[in-house]
PDB file of N, CA and C in Angstrom:
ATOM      1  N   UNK A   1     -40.167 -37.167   2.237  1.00 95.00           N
ATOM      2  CA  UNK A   1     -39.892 -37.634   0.902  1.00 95.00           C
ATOM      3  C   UNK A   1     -39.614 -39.146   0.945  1.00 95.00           C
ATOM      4  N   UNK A   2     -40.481 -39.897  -0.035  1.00 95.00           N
ATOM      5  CA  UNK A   2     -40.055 -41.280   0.049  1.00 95.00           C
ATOM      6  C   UNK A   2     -38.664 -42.158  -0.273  1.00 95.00           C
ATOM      7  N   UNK A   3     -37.916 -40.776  -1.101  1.00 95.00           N
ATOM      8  CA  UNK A   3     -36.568 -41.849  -1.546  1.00 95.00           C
ATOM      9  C   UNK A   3     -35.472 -41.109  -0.489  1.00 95.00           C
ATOM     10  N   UNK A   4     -35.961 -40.404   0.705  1.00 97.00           N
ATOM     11  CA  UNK A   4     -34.849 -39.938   1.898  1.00 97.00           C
ATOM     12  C   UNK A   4     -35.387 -40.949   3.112  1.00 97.00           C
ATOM     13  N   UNK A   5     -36.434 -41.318   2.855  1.00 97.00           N
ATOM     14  CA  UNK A   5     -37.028 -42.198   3.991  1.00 97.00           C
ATOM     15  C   UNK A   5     -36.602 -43.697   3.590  1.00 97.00           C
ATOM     16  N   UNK A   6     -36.225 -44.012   2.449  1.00 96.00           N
ATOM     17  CA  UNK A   6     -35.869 -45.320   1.900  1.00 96.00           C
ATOM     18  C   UNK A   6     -34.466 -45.750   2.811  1.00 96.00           C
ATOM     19  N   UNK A   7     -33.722 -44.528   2.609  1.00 97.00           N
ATOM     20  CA  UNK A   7     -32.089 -44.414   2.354  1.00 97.00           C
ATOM     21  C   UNK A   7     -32.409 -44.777   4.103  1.00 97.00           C
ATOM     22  N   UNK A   8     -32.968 -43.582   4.885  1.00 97.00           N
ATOM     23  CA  UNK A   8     -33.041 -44.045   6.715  1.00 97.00           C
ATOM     24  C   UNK A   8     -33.434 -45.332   6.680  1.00 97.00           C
ATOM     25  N   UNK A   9     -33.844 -46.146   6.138  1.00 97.00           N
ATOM     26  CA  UNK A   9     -34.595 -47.195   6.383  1.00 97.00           C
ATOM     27  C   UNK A   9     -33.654 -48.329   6.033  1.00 97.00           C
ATOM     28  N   UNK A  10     -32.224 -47.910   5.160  1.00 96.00           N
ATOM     29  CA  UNK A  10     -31.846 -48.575   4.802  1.00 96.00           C
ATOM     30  C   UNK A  10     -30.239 -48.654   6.011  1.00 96.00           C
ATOM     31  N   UNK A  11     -30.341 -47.618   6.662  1.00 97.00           N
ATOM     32  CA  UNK A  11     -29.221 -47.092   7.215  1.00 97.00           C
ATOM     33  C   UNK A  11     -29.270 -47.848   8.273  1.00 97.00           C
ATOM     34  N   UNK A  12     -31.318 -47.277   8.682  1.00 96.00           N
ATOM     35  CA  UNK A  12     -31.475 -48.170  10.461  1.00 96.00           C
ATOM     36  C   UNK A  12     -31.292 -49.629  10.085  1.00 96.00           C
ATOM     37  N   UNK A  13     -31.750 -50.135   8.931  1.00 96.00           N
ATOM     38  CA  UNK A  13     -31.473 -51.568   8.882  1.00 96.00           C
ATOM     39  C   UNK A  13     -29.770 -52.357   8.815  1.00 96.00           C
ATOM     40  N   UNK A  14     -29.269 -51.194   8.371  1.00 92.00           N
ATOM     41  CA  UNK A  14     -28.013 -52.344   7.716  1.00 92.00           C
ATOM     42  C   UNK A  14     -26.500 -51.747   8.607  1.00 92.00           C
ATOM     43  N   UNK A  15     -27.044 -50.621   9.585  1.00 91.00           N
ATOM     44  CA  UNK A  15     -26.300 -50.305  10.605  1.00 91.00           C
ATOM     45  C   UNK A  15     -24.722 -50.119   9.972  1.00 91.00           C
ATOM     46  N   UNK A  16     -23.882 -49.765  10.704  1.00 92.00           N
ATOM     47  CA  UNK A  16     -22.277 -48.862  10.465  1.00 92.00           C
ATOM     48  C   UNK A  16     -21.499 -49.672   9.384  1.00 92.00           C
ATOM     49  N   UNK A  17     -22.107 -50.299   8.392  1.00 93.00           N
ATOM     50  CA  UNK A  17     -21.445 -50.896   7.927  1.00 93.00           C
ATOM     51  C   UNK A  17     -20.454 -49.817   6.466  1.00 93.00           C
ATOM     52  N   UNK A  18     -19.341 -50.170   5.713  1.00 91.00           N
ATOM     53  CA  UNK A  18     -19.431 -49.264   4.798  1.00 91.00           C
ATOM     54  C   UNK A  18     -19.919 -48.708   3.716  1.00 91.00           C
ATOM     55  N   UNK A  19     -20.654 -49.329   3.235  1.00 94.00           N
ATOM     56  CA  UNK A  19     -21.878 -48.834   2.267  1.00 94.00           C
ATOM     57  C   UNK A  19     -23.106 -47.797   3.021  1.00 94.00           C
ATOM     58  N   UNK A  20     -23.083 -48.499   4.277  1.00 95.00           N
ATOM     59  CA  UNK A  20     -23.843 -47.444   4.191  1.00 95.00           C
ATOM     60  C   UNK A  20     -23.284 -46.238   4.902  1.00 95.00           C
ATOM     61  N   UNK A  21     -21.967 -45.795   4.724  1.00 95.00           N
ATOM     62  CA  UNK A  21     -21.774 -44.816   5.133  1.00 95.00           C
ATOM     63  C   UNK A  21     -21.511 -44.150   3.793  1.00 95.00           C
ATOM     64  N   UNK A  22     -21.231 -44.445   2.827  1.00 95.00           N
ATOM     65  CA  UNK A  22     -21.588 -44.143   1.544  1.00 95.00           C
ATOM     66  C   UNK A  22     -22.119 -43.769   1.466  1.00 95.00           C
ATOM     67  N   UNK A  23     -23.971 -44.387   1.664  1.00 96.00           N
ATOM     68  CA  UNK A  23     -24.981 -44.146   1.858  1.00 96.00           C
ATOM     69  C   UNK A  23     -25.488 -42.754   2.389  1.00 96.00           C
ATOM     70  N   UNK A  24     -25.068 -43.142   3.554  1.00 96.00           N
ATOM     71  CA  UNK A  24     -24.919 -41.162   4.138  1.00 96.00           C
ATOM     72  C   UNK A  24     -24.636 -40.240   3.628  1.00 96.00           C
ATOM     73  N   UNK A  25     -23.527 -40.369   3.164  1.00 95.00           N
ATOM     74  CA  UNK A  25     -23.127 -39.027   2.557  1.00 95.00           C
ATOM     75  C   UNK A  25     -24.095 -38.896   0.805  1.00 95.00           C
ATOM     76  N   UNK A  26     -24.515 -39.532   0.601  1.00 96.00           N
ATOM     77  CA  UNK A  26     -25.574 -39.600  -0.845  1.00 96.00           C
ATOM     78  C   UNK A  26     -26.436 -38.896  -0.262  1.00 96.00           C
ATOM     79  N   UNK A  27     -26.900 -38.712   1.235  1.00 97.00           N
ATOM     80  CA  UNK A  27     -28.501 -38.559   1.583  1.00 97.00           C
ATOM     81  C   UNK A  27     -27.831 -36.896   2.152  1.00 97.00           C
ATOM     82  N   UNK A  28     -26.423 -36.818   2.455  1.00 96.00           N
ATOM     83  CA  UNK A  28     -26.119 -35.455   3.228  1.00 96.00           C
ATOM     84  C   UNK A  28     -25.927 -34.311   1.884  1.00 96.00           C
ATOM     85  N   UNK A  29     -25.436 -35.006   0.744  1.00 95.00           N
ATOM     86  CA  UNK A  29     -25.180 -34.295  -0.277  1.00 95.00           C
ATOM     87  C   UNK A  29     -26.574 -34.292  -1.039  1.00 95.00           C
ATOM     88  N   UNK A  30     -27.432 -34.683  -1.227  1.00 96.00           N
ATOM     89  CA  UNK A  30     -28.828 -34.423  -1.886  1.00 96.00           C
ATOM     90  C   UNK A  30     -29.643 -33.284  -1.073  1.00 96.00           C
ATOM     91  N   UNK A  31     -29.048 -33.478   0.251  1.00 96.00           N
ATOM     92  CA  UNK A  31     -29.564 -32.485   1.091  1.00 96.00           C
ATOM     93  C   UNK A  31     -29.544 -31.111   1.721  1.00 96.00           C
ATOM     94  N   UNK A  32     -27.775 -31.154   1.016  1.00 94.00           N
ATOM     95  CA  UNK A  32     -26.834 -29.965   1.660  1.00 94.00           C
ATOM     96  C   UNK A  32     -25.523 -29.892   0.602  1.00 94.00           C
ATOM     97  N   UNK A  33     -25.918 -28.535   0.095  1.00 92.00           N
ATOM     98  CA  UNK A  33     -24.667 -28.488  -1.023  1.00 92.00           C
ATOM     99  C   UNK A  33     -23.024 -28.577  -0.451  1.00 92.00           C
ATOM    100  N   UNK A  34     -23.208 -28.282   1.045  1.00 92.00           N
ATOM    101  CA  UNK A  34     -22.068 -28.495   1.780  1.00 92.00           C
ATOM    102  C   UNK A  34     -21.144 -29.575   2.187  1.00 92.00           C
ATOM    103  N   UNK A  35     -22.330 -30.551   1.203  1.00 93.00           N
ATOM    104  CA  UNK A  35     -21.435 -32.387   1.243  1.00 93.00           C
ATOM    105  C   UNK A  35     -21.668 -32.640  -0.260  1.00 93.00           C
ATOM    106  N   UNK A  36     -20.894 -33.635  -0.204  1.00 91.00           N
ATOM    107  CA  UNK A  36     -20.152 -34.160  -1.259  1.00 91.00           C
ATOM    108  C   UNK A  36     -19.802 -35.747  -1.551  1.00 91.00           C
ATOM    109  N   UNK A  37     -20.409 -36.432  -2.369  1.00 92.00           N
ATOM    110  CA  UNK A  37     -20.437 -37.886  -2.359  1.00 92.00           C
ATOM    111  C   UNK A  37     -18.581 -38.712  -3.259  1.00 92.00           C
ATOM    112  N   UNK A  38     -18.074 -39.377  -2.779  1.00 92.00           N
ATOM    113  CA  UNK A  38     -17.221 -39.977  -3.501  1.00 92.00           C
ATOM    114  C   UNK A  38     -17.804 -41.169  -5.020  1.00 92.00           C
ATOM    115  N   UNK A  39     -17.910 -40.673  -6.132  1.00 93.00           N
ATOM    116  CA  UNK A  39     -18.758 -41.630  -6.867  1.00 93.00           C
ATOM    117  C   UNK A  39     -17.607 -42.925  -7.063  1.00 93.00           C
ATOM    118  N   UNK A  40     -16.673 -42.850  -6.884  1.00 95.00           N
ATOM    119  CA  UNK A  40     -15.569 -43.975  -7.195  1.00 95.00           C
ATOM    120  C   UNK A  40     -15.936 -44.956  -5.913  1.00 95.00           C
ATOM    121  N   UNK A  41     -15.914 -44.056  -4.525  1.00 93.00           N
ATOM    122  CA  UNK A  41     -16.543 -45.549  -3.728  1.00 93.00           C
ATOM    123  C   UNK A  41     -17.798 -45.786  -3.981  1.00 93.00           C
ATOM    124  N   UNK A  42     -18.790 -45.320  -4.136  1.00 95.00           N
ATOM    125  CA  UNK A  42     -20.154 -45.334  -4.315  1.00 95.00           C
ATOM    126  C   UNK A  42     -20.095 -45.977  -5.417  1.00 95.00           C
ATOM    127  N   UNK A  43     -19.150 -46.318  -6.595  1.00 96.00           N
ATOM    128  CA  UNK A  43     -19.309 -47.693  -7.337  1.00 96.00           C
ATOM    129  C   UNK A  43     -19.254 -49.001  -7.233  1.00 96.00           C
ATOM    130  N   UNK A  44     -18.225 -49.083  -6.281  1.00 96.00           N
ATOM    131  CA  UNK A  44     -18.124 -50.415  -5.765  1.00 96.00           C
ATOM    132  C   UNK A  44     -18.748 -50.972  -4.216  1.00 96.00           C
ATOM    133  N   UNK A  45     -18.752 -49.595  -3.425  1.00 96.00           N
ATOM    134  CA  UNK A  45     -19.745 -50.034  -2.223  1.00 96.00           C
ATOM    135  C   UNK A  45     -21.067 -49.984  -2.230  1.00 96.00           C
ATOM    136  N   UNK A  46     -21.693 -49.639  -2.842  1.00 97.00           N
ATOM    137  CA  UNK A  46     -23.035 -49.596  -2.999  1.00 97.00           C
ATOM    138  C   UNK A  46     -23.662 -50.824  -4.042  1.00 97.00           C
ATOM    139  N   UNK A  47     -24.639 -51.413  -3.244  1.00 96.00           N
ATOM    140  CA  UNK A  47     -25.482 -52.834  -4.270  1.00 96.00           C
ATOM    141  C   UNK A  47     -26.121 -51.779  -5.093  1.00 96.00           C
ATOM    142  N   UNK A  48     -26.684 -53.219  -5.982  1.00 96.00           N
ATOM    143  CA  UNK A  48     -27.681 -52.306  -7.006  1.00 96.00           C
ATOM    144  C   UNK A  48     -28.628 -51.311  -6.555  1.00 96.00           C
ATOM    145  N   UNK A  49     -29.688 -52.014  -5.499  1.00 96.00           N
ATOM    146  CA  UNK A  49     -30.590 -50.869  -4.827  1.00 96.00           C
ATOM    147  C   UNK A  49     -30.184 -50.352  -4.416  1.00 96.00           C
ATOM    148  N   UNK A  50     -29.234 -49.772  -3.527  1.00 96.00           N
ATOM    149  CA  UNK A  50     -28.737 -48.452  -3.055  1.00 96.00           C
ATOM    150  C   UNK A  50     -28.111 -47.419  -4.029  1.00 96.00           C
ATOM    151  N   UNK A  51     -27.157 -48.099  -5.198  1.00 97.00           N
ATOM    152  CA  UNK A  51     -26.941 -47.456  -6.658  1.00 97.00           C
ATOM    153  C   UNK A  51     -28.176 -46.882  -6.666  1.00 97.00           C
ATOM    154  N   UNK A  52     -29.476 -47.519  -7.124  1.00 96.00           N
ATOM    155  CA  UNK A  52     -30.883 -46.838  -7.721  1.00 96.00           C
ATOM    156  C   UNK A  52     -31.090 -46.083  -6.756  1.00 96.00           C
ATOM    157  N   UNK A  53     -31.136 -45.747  -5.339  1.00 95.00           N
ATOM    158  CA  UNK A  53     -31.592 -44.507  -4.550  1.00 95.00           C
ATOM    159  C   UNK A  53     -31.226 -43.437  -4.456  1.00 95.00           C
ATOM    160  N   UNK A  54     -29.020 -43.863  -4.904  1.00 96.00           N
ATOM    161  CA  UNK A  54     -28.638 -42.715  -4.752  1.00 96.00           C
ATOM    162  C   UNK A  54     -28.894 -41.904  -6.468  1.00 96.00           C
ATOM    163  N   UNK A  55     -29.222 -42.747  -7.576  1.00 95.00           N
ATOM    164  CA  UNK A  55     -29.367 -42.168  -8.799  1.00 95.00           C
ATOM    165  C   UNK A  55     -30.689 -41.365  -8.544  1.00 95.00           C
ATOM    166  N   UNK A  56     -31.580 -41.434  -7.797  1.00 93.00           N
ATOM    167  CA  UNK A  56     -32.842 -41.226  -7.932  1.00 93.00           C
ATOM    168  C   UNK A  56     -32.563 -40.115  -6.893  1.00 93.00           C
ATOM    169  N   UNK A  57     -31.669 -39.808  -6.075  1.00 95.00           N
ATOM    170  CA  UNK A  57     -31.846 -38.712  -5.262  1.00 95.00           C
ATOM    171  C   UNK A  57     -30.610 -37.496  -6.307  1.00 95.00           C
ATOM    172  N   UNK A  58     -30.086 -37.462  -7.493  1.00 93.00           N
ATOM    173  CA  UNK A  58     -29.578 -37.207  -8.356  1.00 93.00           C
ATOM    174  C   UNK A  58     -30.428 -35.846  -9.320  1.00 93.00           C
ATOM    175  N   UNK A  59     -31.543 -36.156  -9.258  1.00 93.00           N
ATOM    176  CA  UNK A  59     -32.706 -35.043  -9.759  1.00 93.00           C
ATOM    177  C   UNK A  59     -33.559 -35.204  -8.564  1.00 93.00           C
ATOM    178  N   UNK A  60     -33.207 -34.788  -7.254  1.00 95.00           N
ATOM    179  CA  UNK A  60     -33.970 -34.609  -5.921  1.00 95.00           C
ATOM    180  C   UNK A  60     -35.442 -33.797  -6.168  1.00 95.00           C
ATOM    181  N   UNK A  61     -34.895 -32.344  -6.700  1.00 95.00           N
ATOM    182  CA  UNK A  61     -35.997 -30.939  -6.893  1.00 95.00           C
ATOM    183  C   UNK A  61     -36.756 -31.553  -7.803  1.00 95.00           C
ATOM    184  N   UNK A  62     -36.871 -32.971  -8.750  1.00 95.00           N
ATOM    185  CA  UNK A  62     -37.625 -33.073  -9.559  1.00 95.00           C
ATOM    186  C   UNK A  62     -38.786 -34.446  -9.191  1.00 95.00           C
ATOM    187  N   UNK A  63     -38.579 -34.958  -8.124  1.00 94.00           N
ATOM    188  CA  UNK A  63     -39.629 -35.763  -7.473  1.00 94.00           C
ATOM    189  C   UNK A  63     -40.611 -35.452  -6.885  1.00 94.00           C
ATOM    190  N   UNK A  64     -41.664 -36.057  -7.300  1.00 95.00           N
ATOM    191  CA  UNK A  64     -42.764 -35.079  -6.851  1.00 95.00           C
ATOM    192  C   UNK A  64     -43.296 -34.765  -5.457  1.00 95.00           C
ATOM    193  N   UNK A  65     -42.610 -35.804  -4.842  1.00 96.00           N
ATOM    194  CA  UNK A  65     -42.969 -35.389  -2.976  1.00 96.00           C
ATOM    195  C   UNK A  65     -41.556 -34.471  -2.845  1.00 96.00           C
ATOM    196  N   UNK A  66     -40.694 -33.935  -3.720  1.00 97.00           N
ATOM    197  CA  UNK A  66     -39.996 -32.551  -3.079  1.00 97.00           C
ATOM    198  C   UNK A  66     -40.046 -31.960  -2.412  1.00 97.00           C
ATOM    199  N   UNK A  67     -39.122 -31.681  -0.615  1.00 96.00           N
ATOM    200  CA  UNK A  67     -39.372 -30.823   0.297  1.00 96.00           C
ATOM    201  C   UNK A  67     -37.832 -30.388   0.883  1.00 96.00           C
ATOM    202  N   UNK A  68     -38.054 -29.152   1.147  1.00 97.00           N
ATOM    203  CA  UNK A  68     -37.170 -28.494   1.814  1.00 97.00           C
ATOM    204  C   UNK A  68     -36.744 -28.759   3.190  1.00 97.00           C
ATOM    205  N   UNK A  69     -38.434 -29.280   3.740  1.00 97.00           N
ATOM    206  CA  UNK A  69     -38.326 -29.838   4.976  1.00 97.00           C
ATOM    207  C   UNK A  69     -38.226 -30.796   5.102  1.00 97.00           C
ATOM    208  N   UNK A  70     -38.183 -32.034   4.379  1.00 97.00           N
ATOM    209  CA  UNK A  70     -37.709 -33.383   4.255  1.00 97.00           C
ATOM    210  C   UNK A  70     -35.921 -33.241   4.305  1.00 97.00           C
ATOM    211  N   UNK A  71     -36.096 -32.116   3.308  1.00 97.00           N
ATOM    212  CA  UNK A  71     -34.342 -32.583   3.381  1.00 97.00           C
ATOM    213  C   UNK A  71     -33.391 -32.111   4.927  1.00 97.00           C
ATOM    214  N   UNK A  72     -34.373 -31.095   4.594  1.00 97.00           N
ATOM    215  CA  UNK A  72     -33.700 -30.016   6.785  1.00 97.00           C
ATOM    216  C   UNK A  72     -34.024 -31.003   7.715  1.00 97.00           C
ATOM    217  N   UNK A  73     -34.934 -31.972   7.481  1.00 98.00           N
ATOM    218  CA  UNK A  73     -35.480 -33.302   8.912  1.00 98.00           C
ATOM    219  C   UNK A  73     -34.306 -34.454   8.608  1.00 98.00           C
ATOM    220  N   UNK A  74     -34.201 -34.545   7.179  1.00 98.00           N
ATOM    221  CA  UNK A  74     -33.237 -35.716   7.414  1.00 98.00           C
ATOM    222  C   UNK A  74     -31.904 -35.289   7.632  1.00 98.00           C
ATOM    223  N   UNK A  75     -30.928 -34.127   7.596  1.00 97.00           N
ATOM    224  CA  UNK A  75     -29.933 -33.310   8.228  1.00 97.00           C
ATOM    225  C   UNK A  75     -30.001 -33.696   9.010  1.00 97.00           C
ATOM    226  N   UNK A  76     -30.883 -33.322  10.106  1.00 97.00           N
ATOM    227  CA  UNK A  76     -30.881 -33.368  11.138  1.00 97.00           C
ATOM    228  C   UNK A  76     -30.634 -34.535  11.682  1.00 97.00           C
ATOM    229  N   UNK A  77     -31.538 -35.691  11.293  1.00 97.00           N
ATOM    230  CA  UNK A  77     -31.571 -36.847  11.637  1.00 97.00           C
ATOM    231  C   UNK A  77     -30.657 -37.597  11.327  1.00 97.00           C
ATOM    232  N   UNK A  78     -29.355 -37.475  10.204  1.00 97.00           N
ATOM    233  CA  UNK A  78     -28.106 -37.738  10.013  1.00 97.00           C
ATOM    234  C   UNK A  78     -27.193 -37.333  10.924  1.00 97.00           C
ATOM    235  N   UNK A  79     -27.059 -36.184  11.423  1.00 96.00           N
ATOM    236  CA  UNK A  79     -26.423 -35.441  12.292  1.00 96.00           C
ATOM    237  C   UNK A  79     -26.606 -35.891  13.517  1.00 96.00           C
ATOM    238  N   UNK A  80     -27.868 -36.406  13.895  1.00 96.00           N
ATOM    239  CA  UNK A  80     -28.267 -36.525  15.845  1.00 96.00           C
ATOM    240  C   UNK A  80     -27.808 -37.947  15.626  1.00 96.00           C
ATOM    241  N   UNK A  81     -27.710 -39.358  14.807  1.00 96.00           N
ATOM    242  CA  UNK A  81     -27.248 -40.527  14.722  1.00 96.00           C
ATOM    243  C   UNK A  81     -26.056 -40.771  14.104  1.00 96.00           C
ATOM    244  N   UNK A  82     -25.416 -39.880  14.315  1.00 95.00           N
ATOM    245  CA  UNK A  82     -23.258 -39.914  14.346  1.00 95.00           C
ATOM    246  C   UNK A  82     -23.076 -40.029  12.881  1.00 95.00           C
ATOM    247  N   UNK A  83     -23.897 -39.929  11.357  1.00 95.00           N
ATOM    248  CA  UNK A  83     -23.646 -39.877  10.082  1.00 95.00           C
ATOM    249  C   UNK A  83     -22.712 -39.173   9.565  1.00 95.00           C
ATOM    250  N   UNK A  84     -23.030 -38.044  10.016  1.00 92.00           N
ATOM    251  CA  UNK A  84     -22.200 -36.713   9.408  1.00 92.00           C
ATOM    252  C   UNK A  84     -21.108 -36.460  10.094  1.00 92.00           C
ATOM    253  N   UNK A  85     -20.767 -37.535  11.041  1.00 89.00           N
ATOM    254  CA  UNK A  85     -19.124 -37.301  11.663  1.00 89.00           C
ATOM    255  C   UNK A  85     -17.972 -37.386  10.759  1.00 89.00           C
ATOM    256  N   UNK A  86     -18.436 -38.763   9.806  1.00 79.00           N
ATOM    257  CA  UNK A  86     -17.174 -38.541   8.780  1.00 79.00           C
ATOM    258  C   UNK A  86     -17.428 -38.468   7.357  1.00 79.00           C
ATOM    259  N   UNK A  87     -18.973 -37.620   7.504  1.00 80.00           N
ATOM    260  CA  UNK A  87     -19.354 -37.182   6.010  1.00 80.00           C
ATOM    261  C   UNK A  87     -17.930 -35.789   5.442  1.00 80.00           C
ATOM    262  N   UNK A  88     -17.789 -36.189   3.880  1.00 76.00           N
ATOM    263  CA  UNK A  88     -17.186 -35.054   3.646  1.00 76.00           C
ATOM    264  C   UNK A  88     -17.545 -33.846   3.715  1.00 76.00           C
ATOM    265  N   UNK A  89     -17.250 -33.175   4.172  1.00 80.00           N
ATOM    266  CA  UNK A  89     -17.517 -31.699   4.107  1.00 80.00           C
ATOM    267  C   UNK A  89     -17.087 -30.469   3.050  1.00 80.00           C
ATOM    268  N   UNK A  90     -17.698 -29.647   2.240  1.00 77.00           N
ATOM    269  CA  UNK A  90     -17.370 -28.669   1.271  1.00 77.00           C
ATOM    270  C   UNK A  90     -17.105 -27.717   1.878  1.00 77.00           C
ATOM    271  N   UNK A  91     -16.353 -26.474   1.808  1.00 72.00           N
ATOM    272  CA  UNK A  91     -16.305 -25.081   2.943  1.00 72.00           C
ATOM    273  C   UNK A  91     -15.936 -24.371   1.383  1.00 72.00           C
ATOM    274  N   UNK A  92     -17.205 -23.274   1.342  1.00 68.00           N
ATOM    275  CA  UNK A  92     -17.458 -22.347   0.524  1.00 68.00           C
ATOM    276  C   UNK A  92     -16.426 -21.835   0.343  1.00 68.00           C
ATOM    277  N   UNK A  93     -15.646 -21.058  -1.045  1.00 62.00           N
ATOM    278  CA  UNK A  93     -14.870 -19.673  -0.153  1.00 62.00           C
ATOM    279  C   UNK A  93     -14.968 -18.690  -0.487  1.00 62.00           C
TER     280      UNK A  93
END
């Protein structure tokens, strides 16, 4: 999907900084109902373009490159590069 490949692209570029750990968790929660984005930091840490990626990953199921396996590859790929260490986590009950 092009707006989960944006967000990696934006992550590998702009490295541990705090936006983009923001960032992360926008791409873990579009991906996994089991995360959860803070929109109060995500107002003030996020620039305009990253605002527009995470609005645009907001109606995910409605873009037309929509995949199940885009979103299970980028999990993954959040997870194997230390993202989801201090993504929030949801626990069902």
């Amino acid at each position: 999907m092009i707006s989960l490949e944006e967000i990696k692209n934006q992550l590998e570029k702009n490295g541990r900084c705090s936006s983009n750990h923001v960032l992360a968790q926008v791409a873990a929660s579009a991906c996994n109902e089991n995360y959860g984005v803070n929109l109060y930091q995500a107002s003030y840490k996020l620039d305009k373009y990253n605002k527009k990626l995470m609005w645009g990953l907001t109606n995910i199921t409605l873009q037309p490159d929509f995949s199940n396996k885009a979103q299970y590859e980028m999990m993954v790929w959040l997870e194997s590069e230390g993202w989801l260490e201090s993504a929030t986590k949801y626990e069902k009950s």
